[in-house]
Tab-separated table of C-alpha atoms and ligand atoms in Angstrom:
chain	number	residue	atom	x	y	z
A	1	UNK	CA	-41.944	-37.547	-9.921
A	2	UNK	CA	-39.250	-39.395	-7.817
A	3	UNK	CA	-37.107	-36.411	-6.542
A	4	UNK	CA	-33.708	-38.739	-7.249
A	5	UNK	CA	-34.493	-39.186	-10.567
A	6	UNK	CA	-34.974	-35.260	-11.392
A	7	UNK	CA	-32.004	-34.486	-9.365
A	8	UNK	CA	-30.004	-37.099	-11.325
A	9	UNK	CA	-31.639	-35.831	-14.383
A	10	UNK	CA	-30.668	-32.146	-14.164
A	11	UNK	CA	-27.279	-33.430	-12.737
A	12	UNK	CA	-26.911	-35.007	-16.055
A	13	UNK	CA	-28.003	-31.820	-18.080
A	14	UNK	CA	-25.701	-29.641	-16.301
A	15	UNK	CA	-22.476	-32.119	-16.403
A	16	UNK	CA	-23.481	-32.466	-20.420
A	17	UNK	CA	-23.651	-28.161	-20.868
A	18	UNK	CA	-20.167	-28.112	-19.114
A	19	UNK	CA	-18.702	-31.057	-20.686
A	20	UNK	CA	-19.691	-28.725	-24.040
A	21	UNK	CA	-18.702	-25.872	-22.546
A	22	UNK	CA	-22.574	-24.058	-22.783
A	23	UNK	CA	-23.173	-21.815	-19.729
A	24	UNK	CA	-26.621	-22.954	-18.168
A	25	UNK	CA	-27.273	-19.302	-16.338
A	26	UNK	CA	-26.710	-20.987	-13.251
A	27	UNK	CA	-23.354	-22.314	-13.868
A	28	UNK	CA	-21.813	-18.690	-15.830
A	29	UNK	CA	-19.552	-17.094	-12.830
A	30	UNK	CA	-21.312	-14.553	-11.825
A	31	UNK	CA	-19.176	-13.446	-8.463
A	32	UNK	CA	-15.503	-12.131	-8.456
A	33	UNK	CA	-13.043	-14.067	-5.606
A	34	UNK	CA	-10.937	-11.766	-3.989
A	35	UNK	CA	-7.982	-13.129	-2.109
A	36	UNK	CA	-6.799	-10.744	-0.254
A	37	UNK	CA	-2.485	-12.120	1.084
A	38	UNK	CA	-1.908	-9.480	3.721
A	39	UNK	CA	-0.020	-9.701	6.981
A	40	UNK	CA	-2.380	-10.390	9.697
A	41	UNK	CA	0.323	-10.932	12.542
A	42	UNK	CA	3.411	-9.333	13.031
A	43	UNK	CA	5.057	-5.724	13.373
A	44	UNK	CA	2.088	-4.817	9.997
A	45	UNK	CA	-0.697	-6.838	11.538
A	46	UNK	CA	-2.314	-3.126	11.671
A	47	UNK	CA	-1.717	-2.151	8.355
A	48	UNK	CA	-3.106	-5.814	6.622
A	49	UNK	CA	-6.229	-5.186	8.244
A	50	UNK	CA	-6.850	-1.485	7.542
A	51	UNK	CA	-6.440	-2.470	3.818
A	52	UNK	CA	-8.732	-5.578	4.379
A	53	UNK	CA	-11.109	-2.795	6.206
A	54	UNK	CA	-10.573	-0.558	3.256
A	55	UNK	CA	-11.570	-2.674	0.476
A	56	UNK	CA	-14.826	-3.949	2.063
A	57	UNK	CA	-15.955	-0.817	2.524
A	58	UNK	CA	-15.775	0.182	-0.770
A	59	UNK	CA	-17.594	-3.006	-1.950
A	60	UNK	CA	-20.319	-2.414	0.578
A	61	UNK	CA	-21.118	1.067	-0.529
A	62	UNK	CA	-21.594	0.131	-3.884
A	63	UNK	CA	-24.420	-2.425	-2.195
A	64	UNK	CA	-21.466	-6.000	-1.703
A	65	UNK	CA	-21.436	-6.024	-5.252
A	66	UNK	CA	-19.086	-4.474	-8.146
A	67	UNK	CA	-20.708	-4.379	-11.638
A	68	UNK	CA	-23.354	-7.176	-10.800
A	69	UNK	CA	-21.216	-9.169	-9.731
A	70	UNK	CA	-20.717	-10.585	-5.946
A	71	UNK	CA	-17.569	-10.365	-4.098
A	72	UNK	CA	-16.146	-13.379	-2.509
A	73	UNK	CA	-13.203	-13.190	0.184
A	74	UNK	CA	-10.511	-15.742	0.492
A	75	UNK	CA	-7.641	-14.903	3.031
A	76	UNK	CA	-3.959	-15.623	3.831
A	77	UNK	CA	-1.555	-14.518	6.676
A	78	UNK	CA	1.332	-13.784	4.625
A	79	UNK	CA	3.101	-13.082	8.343
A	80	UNK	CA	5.444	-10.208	5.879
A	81	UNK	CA	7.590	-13.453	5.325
A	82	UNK	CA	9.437	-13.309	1.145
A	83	UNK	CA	9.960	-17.100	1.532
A	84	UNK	CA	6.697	-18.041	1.862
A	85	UNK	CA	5.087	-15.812	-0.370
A	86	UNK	CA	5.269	-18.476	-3.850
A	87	UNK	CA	3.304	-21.049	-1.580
A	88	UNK	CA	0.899	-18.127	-0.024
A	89	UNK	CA	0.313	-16.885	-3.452
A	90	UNK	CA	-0.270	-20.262	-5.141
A	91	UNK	CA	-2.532	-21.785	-2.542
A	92	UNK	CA	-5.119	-18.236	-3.054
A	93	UNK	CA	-4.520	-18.954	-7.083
A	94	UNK	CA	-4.712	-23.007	-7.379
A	95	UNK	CA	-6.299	-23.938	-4.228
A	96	UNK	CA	-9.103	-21.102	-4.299
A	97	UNK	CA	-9.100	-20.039	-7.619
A	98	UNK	CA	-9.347	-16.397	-7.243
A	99	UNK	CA	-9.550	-14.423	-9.955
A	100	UNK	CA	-7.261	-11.316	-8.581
A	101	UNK	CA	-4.699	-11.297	-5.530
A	102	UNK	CA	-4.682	-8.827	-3.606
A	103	UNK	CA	-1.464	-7.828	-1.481
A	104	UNK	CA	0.177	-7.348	0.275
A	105	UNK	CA	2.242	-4.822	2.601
A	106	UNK	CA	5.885	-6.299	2.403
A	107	UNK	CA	8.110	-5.201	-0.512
A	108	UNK	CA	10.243	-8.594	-0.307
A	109	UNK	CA	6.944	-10.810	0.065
A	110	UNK	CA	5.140	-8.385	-2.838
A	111	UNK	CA	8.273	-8.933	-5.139
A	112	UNK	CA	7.489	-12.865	-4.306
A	113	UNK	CA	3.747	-12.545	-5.755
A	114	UNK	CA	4.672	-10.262	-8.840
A	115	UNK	CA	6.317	-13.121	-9.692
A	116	UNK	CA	3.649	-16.068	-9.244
A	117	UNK	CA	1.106	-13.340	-10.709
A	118	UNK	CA	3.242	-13.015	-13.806
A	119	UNK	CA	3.743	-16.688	-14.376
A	120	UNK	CA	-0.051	-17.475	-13.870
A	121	UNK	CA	-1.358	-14.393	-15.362
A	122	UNK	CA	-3.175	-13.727	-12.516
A	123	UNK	CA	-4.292	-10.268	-12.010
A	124	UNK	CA	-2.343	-8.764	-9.110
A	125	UNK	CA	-3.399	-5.135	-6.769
A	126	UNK	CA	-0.772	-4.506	-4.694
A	127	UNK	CA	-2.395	-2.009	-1.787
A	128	UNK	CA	1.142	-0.919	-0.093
A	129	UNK	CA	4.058	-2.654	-0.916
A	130	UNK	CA	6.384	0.226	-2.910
A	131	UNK	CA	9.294	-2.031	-4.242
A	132	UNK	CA	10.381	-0.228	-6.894
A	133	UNK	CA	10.784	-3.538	-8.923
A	134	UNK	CA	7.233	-4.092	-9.144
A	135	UNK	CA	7.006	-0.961	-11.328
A	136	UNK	CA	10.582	-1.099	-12.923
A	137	UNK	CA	11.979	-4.519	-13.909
A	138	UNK	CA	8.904	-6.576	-12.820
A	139	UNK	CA	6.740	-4.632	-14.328
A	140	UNK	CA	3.406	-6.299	-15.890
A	141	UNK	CA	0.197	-5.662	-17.997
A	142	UNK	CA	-1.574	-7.561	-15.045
A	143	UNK	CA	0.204	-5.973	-12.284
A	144	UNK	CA	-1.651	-2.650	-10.316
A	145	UNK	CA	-0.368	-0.515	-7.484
A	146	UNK	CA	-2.783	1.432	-5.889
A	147	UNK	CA	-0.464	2.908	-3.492
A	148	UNK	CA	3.029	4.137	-4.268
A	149	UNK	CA	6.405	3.296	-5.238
A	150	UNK	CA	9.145	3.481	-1.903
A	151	UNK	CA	11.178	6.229	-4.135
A	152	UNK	CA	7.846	8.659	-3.946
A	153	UNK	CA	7.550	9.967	-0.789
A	154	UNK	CA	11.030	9.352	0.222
A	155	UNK	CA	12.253	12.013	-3.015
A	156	UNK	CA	9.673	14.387	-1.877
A	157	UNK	CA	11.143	14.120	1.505
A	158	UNK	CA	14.633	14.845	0.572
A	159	UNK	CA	14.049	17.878	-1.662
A	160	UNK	CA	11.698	19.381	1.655
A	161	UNK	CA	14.410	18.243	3.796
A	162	UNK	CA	17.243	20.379	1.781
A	163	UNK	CA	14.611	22.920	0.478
A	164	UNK	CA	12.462	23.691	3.212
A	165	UNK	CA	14.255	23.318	6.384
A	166	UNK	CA	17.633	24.059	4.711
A	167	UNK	CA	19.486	20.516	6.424
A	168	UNK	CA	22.889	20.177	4.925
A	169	UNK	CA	24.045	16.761	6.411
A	170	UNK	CA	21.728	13.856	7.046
A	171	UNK	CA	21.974	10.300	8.508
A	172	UNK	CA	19.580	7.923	7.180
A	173	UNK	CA	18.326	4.230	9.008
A	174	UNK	CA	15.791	1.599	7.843
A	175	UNK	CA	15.205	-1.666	8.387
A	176	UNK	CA	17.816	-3.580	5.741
A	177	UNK	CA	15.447	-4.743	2.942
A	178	UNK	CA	13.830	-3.705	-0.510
A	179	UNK	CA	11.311	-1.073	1.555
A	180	UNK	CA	14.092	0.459	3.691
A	181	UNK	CA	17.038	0.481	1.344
A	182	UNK	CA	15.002	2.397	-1.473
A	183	UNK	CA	12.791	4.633	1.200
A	184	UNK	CA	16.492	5.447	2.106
A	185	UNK	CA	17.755	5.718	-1.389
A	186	UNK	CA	15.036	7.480	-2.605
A	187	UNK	CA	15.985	10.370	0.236
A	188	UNK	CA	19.428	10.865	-0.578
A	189	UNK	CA	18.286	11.298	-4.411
A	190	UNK	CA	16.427	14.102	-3.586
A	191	UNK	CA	18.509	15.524	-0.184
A	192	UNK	CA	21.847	15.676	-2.238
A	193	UNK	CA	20.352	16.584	-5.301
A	194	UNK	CA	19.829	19.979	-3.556
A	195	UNK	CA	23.177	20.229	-2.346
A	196	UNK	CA	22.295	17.897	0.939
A	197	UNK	CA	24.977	15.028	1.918
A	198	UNK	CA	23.976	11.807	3.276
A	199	UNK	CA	26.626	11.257	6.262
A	200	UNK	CA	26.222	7.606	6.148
A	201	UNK	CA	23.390	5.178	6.248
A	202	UNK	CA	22.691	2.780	9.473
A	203	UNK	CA	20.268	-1.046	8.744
A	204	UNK	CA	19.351	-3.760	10.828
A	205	UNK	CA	17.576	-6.669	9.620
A	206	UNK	CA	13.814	-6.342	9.367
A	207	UNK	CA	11.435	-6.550	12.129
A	208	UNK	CA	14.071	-5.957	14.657
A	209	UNK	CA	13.648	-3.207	17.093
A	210	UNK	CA	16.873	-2.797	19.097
A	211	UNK	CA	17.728	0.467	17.955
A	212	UNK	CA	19.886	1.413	20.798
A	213	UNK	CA	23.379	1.030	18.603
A	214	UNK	CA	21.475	3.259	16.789
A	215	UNK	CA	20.807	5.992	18.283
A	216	UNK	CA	24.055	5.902	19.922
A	217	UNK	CA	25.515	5.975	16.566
A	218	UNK	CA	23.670	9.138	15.545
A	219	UNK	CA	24.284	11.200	18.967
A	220	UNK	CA	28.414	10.799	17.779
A	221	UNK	CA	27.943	11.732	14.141
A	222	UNK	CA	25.979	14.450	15.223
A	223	UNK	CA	23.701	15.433	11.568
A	224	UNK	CA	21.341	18.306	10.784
A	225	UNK	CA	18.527	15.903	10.558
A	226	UNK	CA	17.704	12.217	10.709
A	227	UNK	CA	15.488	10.350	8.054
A	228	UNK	CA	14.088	6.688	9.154
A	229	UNK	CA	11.887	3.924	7.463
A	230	UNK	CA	10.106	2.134	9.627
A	231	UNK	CA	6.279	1.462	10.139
A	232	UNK	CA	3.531	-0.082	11.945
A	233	UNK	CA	5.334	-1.923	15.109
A	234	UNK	CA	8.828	-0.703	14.560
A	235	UNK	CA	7.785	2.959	14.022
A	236	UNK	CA	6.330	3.028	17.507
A	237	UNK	CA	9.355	2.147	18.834
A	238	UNK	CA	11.910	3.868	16.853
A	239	UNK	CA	9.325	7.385	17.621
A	240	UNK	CA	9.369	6.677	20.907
A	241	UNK	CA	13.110	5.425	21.480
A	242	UNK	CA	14.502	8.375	19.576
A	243	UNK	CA	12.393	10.879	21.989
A	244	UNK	CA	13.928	8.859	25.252
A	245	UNK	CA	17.186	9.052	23.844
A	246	UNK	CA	17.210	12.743	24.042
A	247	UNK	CA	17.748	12.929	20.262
A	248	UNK	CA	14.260	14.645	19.180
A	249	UNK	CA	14.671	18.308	20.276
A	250	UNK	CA	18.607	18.218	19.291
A	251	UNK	CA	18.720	16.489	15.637
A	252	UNK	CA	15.133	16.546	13.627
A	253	UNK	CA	13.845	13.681	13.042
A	254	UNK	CA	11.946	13.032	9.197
A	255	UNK	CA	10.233	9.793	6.903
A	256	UNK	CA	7.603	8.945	5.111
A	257	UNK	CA	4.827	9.245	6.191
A	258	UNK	CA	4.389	5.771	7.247
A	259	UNK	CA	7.055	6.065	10.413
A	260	UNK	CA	3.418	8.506	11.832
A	261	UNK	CA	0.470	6.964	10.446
A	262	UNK	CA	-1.466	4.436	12.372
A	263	UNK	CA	0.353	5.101	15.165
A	264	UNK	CA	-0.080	7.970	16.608
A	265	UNK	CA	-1.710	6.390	20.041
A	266	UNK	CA	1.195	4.535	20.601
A	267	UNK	CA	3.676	6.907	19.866
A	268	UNK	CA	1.705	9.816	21.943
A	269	UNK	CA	3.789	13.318	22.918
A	270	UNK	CA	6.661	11.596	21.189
A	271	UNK	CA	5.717	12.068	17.813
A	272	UNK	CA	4.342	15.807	18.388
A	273	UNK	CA	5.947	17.782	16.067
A	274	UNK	CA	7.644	15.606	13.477
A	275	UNK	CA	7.240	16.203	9.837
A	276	UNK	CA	6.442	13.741	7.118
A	277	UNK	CA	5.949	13.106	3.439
A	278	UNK	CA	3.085	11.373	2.349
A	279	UNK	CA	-0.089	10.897	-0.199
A	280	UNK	CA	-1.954	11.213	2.449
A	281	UNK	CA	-3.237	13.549	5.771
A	282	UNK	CA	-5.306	13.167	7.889
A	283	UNK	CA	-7.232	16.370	7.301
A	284	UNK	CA	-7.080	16.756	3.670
A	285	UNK	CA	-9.620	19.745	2.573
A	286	UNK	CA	-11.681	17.042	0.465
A	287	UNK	CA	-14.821	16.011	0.430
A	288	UNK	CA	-14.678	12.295	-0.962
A	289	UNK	CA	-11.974	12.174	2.055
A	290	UNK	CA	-14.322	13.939	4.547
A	291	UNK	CA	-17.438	11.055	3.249
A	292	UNK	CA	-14.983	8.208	3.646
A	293	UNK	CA	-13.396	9.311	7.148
A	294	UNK	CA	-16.552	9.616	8.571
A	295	UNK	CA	-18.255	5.798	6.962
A	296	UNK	CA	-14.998	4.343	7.818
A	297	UNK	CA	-15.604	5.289	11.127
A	298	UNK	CA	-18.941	4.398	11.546
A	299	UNK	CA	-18.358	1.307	10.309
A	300	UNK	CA	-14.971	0.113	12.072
A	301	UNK	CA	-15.270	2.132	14.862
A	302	UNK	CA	-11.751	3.673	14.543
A	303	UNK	CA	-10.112	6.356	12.250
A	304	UNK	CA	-8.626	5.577	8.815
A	305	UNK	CA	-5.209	5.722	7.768
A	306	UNK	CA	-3.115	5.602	4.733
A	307	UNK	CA	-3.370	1.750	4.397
A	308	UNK	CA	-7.181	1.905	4.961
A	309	UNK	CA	-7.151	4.607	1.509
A	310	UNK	CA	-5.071	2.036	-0.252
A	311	UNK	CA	-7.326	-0.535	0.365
A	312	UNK	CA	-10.292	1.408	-0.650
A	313	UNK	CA	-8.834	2.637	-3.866
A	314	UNK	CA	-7.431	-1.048	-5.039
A	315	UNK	CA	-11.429	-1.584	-4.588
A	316	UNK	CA	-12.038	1.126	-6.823
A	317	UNK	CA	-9.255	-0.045	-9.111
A	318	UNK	CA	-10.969	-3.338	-9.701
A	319	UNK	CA	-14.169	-1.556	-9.944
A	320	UNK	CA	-13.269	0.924	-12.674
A	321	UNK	CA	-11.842	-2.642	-14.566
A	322	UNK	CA	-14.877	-4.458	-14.097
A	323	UNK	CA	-17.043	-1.270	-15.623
A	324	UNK	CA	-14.665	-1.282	-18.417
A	325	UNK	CA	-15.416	-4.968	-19.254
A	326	UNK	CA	-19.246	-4.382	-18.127
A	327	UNK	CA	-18.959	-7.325	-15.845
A	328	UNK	CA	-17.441	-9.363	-17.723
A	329	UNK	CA	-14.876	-11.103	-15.978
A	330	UNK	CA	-13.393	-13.288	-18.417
A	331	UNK	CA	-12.682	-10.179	-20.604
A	332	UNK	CA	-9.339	-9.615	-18.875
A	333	UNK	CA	-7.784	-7.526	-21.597
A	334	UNK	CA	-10.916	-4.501	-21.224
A	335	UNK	CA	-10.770	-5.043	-17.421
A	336	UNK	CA	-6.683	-3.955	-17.755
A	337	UNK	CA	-7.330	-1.176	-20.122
A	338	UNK	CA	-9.862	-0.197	-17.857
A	339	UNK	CA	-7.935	0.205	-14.850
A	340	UNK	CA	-4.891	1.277	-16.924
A	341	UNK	CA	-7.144	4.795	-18.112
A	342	UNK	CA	-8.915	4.581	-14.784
A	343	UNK	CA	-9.079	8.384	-13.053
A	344	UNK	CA	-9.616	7.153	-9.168
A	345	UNK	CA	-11.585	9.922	-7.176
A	346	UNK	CA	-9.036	8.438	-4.317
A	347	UNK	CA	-9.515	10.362	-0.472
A	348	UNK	CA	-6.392	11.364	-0.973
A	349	UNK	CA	-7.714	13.509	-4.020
A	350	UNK	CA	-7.695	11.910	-7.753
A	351	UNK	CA	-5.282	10.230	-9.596
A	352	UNK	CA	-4.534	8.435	-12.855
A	353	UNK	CA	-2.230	5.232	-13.171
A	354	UNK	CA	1.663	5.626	-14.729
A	355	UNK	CA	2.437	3.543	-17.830
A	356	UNK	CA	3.977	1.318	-14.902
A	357	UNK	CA	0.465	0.937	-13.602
A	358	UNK	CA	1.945	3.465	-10.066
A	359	UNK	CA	-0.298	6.308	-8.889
A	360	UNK	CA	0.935	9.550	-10.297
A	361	UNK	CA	0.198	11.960	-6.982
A	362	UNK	CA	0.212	14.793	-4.716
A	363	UNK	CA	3.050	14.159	-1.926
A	364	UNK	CA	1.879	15.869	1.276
A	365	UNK	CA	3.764	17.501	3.743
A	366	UNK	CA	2.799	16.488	6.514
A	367	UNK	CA	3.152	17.813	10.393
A	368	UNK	CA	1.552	15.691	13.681
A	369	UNK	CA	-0.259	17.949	15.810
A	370	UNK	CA	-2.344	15.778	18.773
A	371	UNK	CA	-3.573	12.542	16.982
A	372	UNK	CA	-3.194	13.632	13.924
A	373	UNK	CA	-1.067	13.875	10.589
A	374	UNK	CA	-1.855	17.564	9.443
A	375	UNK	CA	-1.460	18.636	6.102
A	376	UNK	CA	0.813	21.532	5.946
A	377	UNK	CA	1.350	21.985	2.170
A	378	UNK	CA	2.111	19.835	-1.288
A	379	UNK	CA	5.724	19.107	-1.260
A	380	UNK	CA	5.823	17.917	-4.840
A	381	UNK	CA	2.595	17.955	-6.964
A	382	UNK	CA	1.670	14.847	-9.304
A	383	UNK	CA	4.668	12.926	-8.627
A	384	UNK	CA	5.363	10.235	-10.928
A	385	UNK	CA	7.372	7.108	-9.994
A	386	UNK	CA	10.420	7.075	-12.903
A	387	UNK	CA	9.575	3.452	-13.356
A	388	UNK	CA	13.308	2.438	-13.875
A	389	UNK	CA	13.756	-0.664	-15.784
A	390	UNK	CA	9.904	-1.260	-16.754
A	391	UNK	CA	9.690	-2.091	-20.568
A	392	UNK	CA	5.811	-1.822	-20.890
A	393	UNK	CA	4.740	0.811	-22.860
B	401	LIG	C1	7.127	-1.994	2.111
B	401	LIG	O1	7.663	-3.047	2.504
B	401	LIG	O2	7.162	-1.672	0.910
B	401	LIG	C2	6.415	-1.115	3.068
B	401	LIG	C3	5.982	-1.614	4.276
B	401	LIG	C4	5.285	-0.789	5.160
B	401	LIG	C5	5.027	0.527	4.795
B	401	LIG	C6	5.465	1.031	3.595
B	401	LIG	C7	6.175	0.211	2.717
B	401	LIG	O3	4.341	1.302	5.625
């Protein structure tokens, strides 16, 4: 038979089954696209492609594909920029049509796509970024964090801070955005609420990394302890500009975790010693975390890290949805009540989702020894984000 007039033939059939809306096998959709909107440049270059790492590895264990269905990747710099996050967001949703965003690391740039995810109904894992909005006021039936909220281990840390170590006055610094002004707030909440005082509070605009006003700053006011949010790029710095300064034997230095994780080789002999809070260590006494340290390895060829568990567990998140709807993708409403009642056997040990779709979990305390973020013991166990300002029920 003439092989254009088959072709055109079966063309015809398959335009006709659409036009009617019949699936023909062939055209039914049977892969899931991924867009993953993370920074891939910048001071959290690091931390966009430990969650990118993350996530694939999940997907390859179960064999590249999640409940019969393939994975497909679509990509975005979001360079940690808020005013280009509606155009990042809609380009991975319009342009590529993927059926769940995933991203990103920036609170201001997250806050951006909670926003294009609600008006498209998209379904939206967010794998760092702990604005507290997300889960409070933005909160959404279609919007997952598989990480943490910025109050979480910044609470933990102030209670430890007061309780533990028995500071009385503190001086807190962040980078002045959503991250750094709730990591911040989120400290003095728990610092003063044990009789702590917060001495005063010191920003600069987000990624800069001239701290040296800084740290003069704290050498006059002279606290019992310091607390700091910064990560990836700026943590370096800030660990190893506060040791120069003189400052790290004289006034303790504390954050979440993230101000020590990932960066331990840059930050060498000047991070030895400082205590963190976090949902994570780096020698956690489990064995889901001992499989996954060792496959991550083996298959990047460097150590995980907090980001790299995030990115692994919004891959499980999506996975436990996917089982709920047994595959079926356009069954959004059993993919959300699947990952809503989802238990996540997370390295970082298990946990179950908040009504404000936040992990309620373990917040480490955390010590560096070497290269490493030891666990020394639970500051506050199950921890649940107060999801301020969320109406879902
Ligand atoms: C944030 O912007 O929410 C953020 C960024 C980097 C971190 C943690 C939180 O490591």
């Amino acid at each position: 038979m003439n092989k254009s007039i088959t072709t055109r033939a079966l063309s015809l059939i398959g335009a006709t089954a659409l036009a009617l809306g019949i699936s023909t096998g062939a055209a039914a959709q049977e892969k899931v696209k991924v867009g993953f909107m993370l920074p891939y440049s910048g001071t959290y270059a690091a931390l966009g492609n430990n969650i990118e790492e993350g996530f694939r590895l999940y997907v390859e264990e179960q064999g590249g594909k999640l409940e019969g269905l393939d994975i497909e990747y679509f990509k975005v710099d979001d360079e940690s920029d808020p005013s280009k996050a509606p155009d990042n967001a809609n380009r991975l949703i319009k342009r590529d049509q993927v059926d769940v965003l995933v991203g990103t690391v920036h609170s201001g740039v997250a806050m951006g796509m909670a926003k294009v995810a609600r008006d498209t109904n998209t379904l939206l894992i967010i794998p760092n970024a702990g604005a507290g909005a997300i889960t409070g006021p933005l909160c959404a039936p279609n919007i997952f964090r598989s990480s943490f909220s910025n109050w979480q281990p910044a609470y933990a840390m102030g209670l430890v801070a007061a309780e533990k170590f028995g500071h009385k006055t503190a001086v807190t610094v962040s980078w002045s955005y959503a991250a750094g002004d709730e990591s911040t707030g989120g400290f003095k909440e728990g610092f003063e609420s044990k009789g702590g005082k917060v001495l005063k509070h010191l920003s600069l605009p987000f990624p800069n990394v001239e701290f040296q006003a800084i740290l003069t700053e704290i050498a006059n006011l002279k606290p019992d302890a310091v607390y700091v949010f910064f990560a990836g790029g700026g943590a370096v710095k800030w660990v190893l500009d506060y040791a120069a300064a003189g400052l790290k034997d004289s006034i303790p230095l504390y954050g979440p975790g993230f101000l020590t994780d990932g960066t331990l080789e840059g930050q060498g002999k000047a991070a030895e010693g400082l205590y963190t809070t976090l949902h994570y260590a780096d020698d956690l006494d489990i064995e889901k975390d001992r499989q996954f340290r060792a496959a991550y390895e083996k298959r990047f060829n460097h150590a995980p890290d907090v980001y790299s568990v995030q990115g692994y567990d919004a891959a499980q998140l999506l996975h436990a949805g996917l089982k709920a709807a047994k595959g079926e993708l356009k069954n959004r409403d059993a993919i959300i009540k699947g990952m809503r009642a989802a238990t996540i056997d997370s390295p970082r040990g298990t946990f179950t989702m908040s009504r404000a779709h936040d992990p309620i979990q373990d917040m480490y305390l955390r010590r560096v020894e070497g290269n490493l973020n030891k666990f020394v013991e639970v500051a506050v166990k199950s921890l649940e984000d107060p999801a301020r300002g969320c109406r879902m029920k």
